[in-house]
PDB file of C-alpha atoms in Angstrom:
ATOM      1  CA  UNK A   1       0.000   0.000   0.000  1.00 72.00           C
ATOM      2  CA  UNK A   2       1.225   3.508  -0.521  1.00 80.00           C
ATOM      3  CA  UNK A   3       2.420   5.276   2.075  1.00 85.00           C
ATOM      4  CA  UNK A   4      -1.206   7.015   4.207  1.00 80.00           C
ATOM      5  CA  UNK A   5      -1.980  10.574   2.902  1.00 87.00           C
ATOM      6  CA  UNK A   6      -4.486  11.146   5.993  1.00 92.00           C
ATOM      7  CA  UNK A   7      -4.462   9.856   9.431  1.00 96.00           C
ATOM      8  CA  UNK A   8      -8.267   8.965   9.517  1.00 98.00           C
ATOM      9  CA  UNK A   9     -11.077   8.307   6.984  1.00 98.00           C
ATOM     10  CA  UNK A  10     -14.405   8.036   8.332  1.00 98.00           C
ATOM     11  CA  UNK A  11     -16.941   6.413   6.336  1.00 98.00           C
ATOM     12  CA  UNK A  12     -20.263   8.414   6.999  1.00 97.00           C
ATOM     13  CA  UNK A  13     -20.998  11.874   8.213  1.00 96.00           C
ATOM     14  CA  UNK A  14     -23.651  10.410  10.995  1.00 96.00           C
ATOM     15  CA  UNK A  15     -24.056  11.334  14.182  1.00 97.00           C
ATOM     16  CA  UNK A  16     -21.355   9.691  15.642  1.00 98.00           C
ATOM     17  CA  UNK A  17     -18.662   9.708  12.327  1.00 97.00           C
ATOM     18  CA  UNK A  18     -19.509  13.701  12.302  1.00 97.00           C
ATOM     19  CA  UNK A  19     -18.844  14.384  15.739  1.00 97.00           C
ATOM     20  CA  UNK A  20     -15.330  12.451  15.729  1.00 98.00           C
ATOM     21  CA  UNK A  21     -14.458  14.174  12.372  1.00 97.00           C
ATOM     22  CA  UNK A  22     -15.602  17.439  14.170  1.00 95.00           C
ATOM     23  CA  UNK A  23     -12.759  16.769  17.378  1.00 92.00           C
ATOM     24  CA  UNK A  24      -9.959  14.941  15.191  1.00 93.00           C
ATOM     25  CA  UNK A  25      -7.366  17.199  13.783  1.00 88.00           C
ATOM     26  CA  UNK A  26      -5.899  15.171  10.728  1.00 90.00           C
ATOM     27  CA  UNK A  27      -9.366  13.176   9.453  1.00 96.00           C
ATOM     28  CA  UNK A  28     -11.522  13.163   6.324  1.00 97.00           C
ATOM     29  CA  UNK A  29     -14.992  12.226   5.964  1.00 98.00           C
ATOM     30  CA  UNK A  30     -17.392  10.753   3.143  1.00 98.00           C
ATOM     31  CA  UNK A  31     -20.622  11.748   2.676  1.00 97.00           C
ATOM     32  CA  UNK A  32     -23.364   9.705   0.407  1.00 96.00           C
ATOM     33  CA  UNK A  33     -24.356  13.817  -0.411  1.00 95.00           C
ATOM     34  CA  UNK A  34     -21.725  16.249   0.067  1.00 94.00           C
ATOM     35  CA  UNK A  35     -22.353  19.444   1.609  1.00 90.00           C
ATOM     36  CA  UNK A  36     -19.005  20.695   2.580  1.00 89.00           C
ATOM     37  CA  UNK A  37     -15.854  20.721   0.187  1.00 90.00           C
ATOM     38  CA  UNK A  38     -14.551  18.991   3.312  1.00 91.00           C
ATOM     39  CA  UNK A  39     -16.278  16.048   2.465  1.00 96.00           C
ATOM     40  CA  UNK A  40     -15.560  13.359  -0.068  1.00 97.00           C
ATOM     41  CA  UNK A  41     -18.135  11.476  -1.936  1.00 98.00           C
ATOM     42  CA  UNK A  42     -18.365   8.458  -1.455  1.00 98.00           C
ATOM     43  CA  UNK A  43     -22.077   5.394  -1.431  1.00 97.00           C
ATOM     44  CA  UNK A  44     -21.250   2.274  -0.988  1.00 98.00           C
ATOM     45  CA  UNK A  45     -22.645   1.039  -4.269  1.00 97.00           C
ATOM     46  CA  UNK A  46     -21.094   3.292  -6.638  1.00 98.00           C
ATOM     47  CA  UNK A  47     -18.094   1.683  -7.119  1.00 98.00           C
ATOM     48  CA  UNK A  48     -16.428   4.391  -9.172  1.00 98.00           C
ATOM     49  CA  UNK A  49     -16.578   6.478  -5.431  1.00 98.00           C
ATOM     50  CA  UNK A  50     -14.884   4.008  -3.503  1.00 98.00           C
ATOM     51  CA  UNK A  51     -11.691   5.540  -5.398  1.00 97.00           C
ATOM     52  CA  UNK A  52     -12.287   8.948  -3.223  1.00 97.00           C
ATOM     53  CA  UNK A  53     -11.206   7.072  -0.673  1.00 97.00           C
ATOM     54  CA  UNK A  54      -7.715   8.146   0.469  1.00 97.00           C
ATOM     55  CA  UNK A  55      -5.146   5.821   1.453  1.00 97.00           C
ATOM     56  CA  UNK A  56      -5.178   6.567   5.104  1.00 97.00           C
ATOM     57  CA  UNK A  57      -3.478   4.424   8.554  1.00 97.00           C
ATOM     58  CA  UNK A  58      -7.121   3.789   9.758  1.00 97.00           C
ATOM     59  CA  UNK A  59     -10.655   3.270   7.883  1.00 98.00           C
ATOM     60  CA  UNK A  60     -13.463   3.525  10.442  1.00 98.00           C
ATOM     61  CA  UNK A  61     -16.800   2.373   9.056  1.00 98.00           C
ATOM     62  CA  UNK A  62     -19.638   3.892  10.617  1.00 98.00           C
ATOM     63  CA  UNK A  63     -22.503   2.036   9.025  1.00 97.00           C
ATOM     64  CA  UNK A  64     -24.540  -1.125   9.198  1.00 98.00           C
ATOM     65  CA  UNK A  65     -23.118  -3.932   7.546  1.00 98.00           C
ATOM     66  CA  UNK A  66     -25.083  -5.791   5.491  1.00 97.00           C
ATOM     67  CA  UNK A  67     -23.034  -8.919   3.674  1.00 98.00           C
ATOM     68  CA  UNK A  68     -24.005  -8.073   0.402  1.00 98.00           C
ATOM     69  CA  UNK A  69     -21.586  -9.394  -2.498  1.00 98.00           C
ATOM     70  CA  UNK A  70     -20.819  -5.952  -3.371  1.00 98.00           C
ATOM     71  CA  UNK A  71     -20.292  -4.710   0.091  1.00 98.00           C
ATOM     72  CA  UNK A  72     -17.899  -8.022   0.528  1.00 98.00           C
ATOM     73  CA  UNK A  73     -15.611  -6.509  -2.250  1.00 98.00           C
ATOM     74  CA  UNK A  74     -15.530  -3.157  -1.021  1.00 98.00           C
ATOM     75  CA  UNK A  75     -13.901  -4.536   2.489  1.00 98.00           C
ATOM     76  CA  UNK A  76     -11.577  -6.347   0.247  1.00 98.00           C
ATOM     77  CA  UNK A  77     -11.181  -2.742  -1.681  1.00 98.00           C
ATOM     78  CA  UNK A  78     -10.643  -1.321   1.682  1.00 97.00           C
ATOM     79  CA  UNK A  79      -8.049  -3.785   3.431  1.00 96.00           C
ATOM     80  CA  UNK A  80      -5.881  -2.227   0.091  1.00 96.00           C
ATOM     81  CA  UNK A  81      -6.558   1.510   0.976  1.00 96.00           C
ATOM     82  CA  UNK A  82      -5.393   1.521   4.780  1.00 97.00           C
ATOM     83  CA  UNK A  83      -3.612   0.168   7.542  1.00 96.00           C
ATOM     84  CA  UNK A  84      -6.626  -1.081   9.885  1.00 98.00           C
ATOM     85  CA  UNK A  85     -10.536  -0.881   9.535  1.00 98.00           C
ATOM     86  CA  UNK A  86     -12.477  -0.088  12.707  1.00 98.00           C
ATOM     87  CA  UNK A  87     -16.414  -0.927  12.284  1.00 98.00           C
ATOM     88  CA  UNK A  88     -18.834   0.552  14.560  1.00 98.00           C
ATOM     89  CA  UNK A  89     -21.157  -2.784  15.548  1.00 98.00           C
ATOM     90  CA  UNK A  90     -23.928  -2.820  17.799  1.00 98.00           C
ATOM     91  CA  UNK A  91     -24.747  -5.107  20.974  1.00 97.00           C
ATOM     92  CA  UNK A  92     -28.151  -6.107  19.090  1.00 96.00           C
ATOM     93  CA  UNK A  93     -25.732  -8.700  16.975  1.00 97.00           C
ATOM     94  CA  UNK A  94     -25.308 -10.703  20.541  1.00 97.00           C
ATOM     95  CA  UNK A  95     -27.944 -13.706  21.357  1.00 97.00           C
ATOM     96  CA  UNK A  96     -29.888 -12.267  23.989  1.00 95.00           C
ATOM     97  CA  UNK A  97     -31.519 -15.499  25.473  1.00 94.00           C
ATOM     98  CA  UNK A  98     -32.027 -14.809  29.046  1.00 95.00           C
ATOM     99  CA  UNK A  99     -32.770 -12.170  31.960  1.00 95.00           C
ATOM    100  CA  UNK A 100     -29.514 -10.707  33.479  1.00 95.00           C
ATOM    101  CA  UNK A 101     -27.602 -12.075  30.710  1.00 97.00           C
ATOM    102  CA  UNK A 102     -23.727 -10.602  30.736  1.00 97.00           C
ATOM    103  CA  UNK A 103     -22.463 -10.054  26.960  1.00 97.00           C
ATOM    104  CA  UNK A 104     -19.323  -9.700  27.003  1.00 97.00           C
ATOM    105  CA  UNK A 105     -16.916 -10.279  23.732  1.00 97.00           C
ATOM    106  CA  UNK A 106     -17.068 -14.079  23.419  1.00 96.00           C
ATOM    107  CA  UNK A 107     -20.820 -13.847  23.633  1.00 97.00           C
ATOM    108  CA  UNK A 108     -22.280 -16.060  20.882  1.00 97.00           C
ATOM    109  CA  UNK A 109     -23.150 -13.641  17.928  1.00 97.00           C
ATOM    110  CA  UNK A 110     -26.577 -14.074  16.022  1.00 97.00           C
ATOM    111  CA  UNK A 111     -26.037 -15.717  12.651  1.00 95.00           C
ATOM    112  CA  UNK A 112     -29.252 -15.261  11.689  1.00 97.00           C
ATOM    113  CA  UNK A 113     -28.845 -11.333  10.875  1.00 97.00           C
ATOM    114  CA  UNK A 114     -26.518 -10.013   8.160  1.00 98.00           C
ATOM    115  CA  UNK A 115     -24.964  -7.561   9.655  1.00 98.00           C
ATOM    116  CA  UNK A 116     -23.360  -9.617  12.676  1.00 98.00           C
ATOM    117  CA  UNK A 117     -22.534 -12.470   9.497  1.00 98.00           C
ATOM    118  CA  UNK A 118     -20.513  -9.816   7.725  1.00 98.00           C
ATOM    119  CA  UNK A 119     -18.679  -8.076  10.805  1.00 98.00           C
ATOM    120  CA  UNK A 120     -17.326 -11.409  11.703  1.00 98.00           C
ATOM    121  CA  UNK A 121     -16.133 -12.094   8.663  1.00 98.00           C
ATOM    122  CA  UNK A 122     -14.790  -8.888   8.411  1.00 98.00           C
ATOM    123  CA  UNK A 123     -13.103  -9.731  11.602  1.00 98.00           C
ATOM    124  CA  UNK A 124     -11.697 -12.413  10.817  1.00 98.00           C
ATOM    125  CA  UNK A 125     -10.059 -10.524   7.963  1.00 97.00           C
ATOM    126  CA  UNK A 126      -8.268  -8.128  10.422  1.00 98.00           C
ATOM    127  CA  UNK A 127     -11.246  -5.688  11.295  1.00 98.00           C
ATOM    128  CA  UNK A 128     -11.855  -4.650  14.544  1.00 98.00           C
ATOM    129  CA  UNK A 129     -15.260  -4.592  15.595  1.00 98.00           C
ATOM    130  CA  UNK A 130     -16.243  -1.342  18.128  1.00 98.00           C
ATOM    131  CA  UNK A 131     -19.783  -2.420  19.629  1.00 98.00           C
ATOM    132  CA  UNK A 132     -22.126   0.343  20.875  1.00 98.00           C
ATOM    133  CA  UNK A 133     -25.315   0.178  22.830  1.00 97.00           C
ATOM    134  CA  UNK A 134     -27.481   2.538  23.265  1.00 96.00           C
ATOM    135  CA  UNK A 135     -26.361   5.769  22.116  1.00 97.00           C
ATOM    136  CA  UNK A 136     -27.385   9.142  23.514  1.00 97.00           C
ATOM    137  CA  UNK A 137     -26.393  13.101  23.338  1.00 96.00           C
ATOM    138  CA  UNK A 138     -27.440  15.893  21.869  1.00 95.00           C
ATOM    139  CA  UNK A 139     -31.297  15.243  20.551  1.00 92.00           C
ATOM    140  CA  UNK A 140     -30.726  11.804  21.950  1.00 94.00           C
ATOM    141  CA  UNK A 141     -32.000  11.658  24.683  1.00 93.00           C
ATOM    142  CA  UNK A 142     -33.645   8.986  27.511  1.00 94.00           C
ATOM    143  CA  UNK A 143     -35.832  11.355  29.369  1.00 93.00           C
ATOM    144  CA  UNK A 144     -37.002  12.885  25.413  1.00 93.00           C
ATOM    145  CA  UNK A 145     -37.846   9.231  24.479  1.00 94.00           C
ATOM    146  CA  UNK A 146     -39.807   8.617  27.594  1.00 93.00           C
ATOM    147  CA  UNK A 147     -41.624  11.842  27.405  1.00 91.00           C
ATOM    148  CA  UNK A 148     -42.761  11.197  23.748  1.00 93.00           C
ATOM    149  CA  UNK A 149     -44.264   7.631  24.969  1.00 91.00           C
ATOM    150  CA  UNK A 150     -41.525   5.878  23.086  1.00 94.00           C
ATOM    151  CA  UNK A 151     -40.500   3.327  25.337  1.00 95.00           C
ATOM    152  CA  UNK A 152     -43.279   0.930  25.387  1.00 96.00           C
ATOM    153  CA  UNK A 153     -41.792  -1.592  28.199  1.00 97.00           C
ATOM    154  CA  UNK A 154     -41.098  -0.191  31.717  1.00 96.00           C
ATOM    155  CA  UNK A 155     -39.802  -3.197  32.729  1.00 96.00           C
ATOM    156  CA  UNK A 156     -36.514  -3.114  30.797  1.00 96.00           C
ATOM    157  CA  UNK A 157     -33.354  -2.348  31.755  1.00 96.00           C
ATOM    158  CA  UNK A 158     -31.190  -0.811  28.775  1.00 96.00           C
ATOM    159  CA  UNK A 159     -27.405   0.017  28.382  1.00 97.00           C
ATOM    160  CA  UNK A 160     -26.885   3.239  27.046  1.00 97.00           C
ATOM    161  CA  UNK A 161     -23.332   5.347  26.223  1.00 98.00           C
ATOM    162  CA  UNK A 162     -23.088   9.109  25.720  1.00 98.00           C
ATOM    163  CA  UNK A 163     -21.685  10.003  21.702  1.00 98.00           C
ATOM    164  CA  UNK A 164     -18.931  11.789  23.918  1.00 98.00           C
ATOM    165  CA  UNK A 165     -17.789   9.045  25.340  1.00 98.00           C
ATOM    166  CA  UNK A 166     -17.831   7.039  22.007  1.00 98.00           C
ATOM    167  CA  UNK A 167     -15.518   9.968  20.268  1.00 98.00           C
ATOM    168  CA  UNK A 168     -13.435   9.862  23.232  1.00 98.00           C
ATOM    169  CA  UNK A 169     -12.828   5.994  23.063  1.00 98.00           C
ATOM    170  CA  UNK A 170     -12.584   6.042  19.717  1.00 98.00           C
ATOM    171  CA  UNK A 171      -9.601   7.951  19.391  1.00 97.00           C
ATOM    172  CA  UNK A 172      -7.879   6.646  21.849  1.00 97.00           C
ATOM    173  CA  UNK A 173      -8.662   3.083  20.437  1.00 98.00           C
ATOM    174  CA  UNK A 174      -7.510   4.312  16.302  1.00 97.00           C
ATOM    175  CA  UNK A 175      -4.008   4.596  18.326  1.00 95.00           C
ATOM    176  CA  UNK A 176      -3.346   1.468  18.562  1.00 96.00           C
ATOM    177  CA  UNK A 177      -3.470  -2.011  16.792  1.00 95.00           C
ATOM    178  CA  UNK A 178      -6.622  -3.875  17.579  1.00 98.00           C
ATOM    179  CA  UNK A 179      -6.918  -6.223  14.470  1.00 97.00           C
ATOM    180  CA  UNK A 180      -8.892  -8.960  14.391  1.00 98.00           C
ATOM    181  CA  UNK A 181     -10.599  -7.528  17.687  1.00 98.00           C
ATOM    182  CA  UNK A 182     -13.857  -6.955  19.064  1.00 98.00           C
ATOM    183  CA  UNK A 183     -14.739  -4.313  21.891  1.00 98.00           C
ATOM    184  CA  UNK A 184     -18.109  -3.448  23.508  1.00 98.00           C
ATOM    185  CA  UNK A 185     -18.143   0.320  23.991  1.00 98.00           C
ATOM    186  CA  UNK A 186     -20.428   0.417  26.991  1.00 98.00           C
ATOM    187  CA  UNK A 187     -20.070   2.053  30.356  1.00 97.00           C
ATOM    188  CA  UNK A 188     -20.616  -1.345  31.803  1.00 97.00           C
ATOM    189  CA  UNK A 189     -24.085  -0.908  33.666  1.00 95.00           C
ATOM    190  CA  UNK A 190     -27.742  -0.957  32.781  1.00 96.00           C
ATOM    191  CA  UNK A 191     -30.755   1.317  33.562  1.00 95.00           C
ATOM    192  CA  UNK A 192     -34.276   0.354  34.343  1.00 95.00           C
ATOM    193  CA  UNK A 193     -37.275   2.648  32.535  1.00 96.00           C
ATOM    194  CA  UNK A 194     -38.812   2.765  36.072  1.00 95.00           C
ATOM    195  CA  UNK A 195     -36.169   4.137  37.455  1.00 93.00           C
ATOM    196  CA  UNK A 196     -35.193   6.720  35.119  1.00 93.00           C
ATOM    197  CA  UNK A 197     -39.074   7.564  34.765  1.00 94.00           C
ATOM    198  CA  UNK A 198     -39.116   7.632  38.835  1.00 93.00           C
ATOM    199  CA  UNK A 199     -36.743  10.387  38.533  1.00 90.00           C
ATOM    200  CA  UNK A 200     -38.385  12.472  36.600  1.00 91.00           C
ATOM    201  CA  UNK A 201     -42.458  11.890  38.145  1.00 93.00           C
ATOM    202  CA  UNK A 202     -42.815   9.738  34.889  1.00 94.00           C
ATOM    203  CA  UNK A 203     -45.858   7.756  34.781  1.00 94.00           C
ATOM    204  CA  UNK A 204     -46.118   4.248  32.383  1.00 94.00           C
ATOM    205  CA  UNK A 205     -49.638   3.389  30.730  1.00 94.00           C
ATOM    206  CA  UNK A 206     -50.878  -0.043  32.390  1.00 94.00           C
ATOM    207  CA  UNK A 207     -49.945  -1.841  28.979  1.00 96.00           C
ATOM    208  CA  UNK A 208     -46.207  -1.057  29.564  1.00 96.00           C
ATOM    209  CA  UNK A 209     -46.149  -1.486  32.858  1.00 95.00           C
ATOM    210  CA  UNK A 210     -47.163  -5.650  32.325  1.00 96.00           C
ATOM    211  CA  UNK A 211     -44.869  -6.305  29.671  1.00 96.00           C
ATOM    212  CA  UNK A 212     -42.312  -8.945  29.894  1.00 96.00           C
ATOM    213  CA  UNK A 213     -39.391  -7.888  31.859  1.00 95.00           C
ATOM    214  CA  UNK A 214     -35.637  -7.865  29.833  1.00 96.00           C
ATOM    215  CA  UNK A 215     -32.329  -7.015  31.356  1.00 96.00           C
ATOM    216  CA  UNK A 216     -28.692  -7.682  29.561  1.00 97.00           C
ATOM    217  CA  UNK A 217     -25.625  -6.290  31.064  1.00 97.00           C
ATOM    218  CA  UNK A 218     -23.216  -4.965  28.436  1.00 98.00           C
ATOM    219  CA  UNK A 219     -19.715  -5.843  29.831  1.00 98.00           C
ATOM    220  CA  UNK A 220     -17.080  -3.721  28.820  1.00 97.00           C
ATOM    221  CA  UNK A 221     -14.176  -5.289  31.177  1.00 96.00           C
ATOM    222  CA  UNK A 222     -12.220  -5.900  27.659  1.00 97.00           C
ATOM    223  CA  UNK A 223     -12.180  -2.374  26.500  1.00 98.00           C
ATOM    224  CA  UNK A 224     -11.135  -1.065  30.047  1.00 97.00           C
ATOM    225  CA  UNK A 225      -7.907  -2.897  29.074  1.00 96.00           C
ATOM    226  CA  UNK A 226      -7.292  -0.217  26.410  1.00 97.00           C
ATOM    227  CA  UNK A 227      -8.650   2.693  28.453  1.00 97.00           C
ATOM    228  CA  UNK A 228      -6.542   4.739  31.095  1.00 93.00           C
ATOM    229  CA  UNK A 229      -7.060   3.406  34.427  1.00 92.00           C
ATOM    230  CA  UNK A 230      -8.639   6.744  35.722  1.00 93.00           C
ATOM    231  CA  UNK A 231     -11.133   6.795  32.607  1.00 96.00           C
ATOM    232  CA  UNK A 232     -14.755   7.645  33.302  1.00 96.00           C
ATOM    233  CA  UNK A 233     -17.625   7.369  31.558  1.00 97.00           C
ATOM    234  CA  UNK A 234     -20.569   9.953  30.819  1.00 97.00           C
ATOM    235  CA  UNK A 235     -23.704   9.624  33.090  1.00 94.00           C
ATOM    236  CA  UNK A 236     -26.080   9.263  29.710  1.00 93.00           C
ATOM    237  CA  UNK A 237     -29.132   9.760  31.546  1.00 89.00           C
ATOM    238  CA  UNK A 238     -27.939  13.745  32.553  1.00 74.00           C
TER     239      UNK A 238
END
């Protein structure tokens, strides 16, 4: 591969690529629809824009995978155009098959959705996976989706991670060589509806309040490896 002409090429201008392209000083960033001569075309299938992509040291993909054919050859593509590829997963691609259930990294993955087939292949090809759970931030947030009568089941317990702390981890995990890797992003603790509705005088309709319960703890004792000892995360319900 030619020697990198950018650090960092994020693939997608979401809410999460645009916010680490926003606090990274030597990045660039695709967009399906440029607005900004800062940003380089680039859709997945238009094959004559993967070229836009500079050779960089680090690739992170920001969205679903989806094991098409096509997308298959683009990681191929992409293993020629940088150094590492970082993929941002999600903890849905674990089996959740009991209450209390603790994911952690060598949880069994669920083959029956595309995306988790394709980011373990990918994997195993050298990509390292960066899982997320629940994200919240700016016009994200737990106490909005409650208020609007989103959350249908008061009897869950969800694991959630502020897009601050996912930028923050995120750069310090493009430092260093994680190949063949996968890392739950997660704070490593859950919270219950009822509580967080508790706190703010919330009340459930009857239907929510008899649904099934569900709890999964997120473990992110892995990732801590990577992290500064003193590291600490976001309250995302604030």
């Amino acid at each position: 591969m030619p020697t990198p002409t950018t650090e960092l090429t994020i693939l997608g201008n979401g809410y999460c690529g645009s916010r680490l392209y926003a606090g990274y000083d030597e990045a660039t960033i695709t967009s399906r629809t440029p607005t900004h001569d800062d940003q380089l075309y680039f859709k997945l299938d238009d094959p004559a824009s993967w070229l836009n992509i500079p050779f960089s040291k680090c690739v992170l993909w920001t969205f679903a995978c989806n094991n098409s054919p096509l997308e298959k050859q683009f990681f191929s593509f992409l293993t020629q155009r940088c150094e590492q590829v970082f993929i941002y997963s999600t903890s849905s691609v674990y089996q959740h098959k009991f209450y209390g259930q603790i994911m952690d990294e060598m949880s069994a993955i669920d083959h029956t959705k595309n995306r988790a087939i394709a980011e373990e292949d990918y994997r195993h090809q050298g990509a390292c996976l960066l899982t997320l759970c629940g994200i919240v931030g700016p016009d994200r947030s737990p106490i909005n989706w409650l208020e609007k009568g989103r959350i249908k089941n008061a009897n869950k317990a969800v694991n959630l991670i502020h897009v601050d702390d996912i930028v923050s981890i995120t750069k310090i995990l493009l430092q260093q060589n994680l190949q063949g890797l996968r890392l739950n992003l997660a704070p490593g603790k859950t919270y219950s509806w009822r509580a967080i509705a508790h706190n703010i005088n919330y009340s459930f309709s009857p239907e929510a309040l008899t649904q099934e319960a569900s709890m999964k703890l997120v473990a992110n004792t892995q990732l801590l490896q990577y992290l500064n000892k003193d590291y600490s995360f976001i309250n995302p319900i604030h």
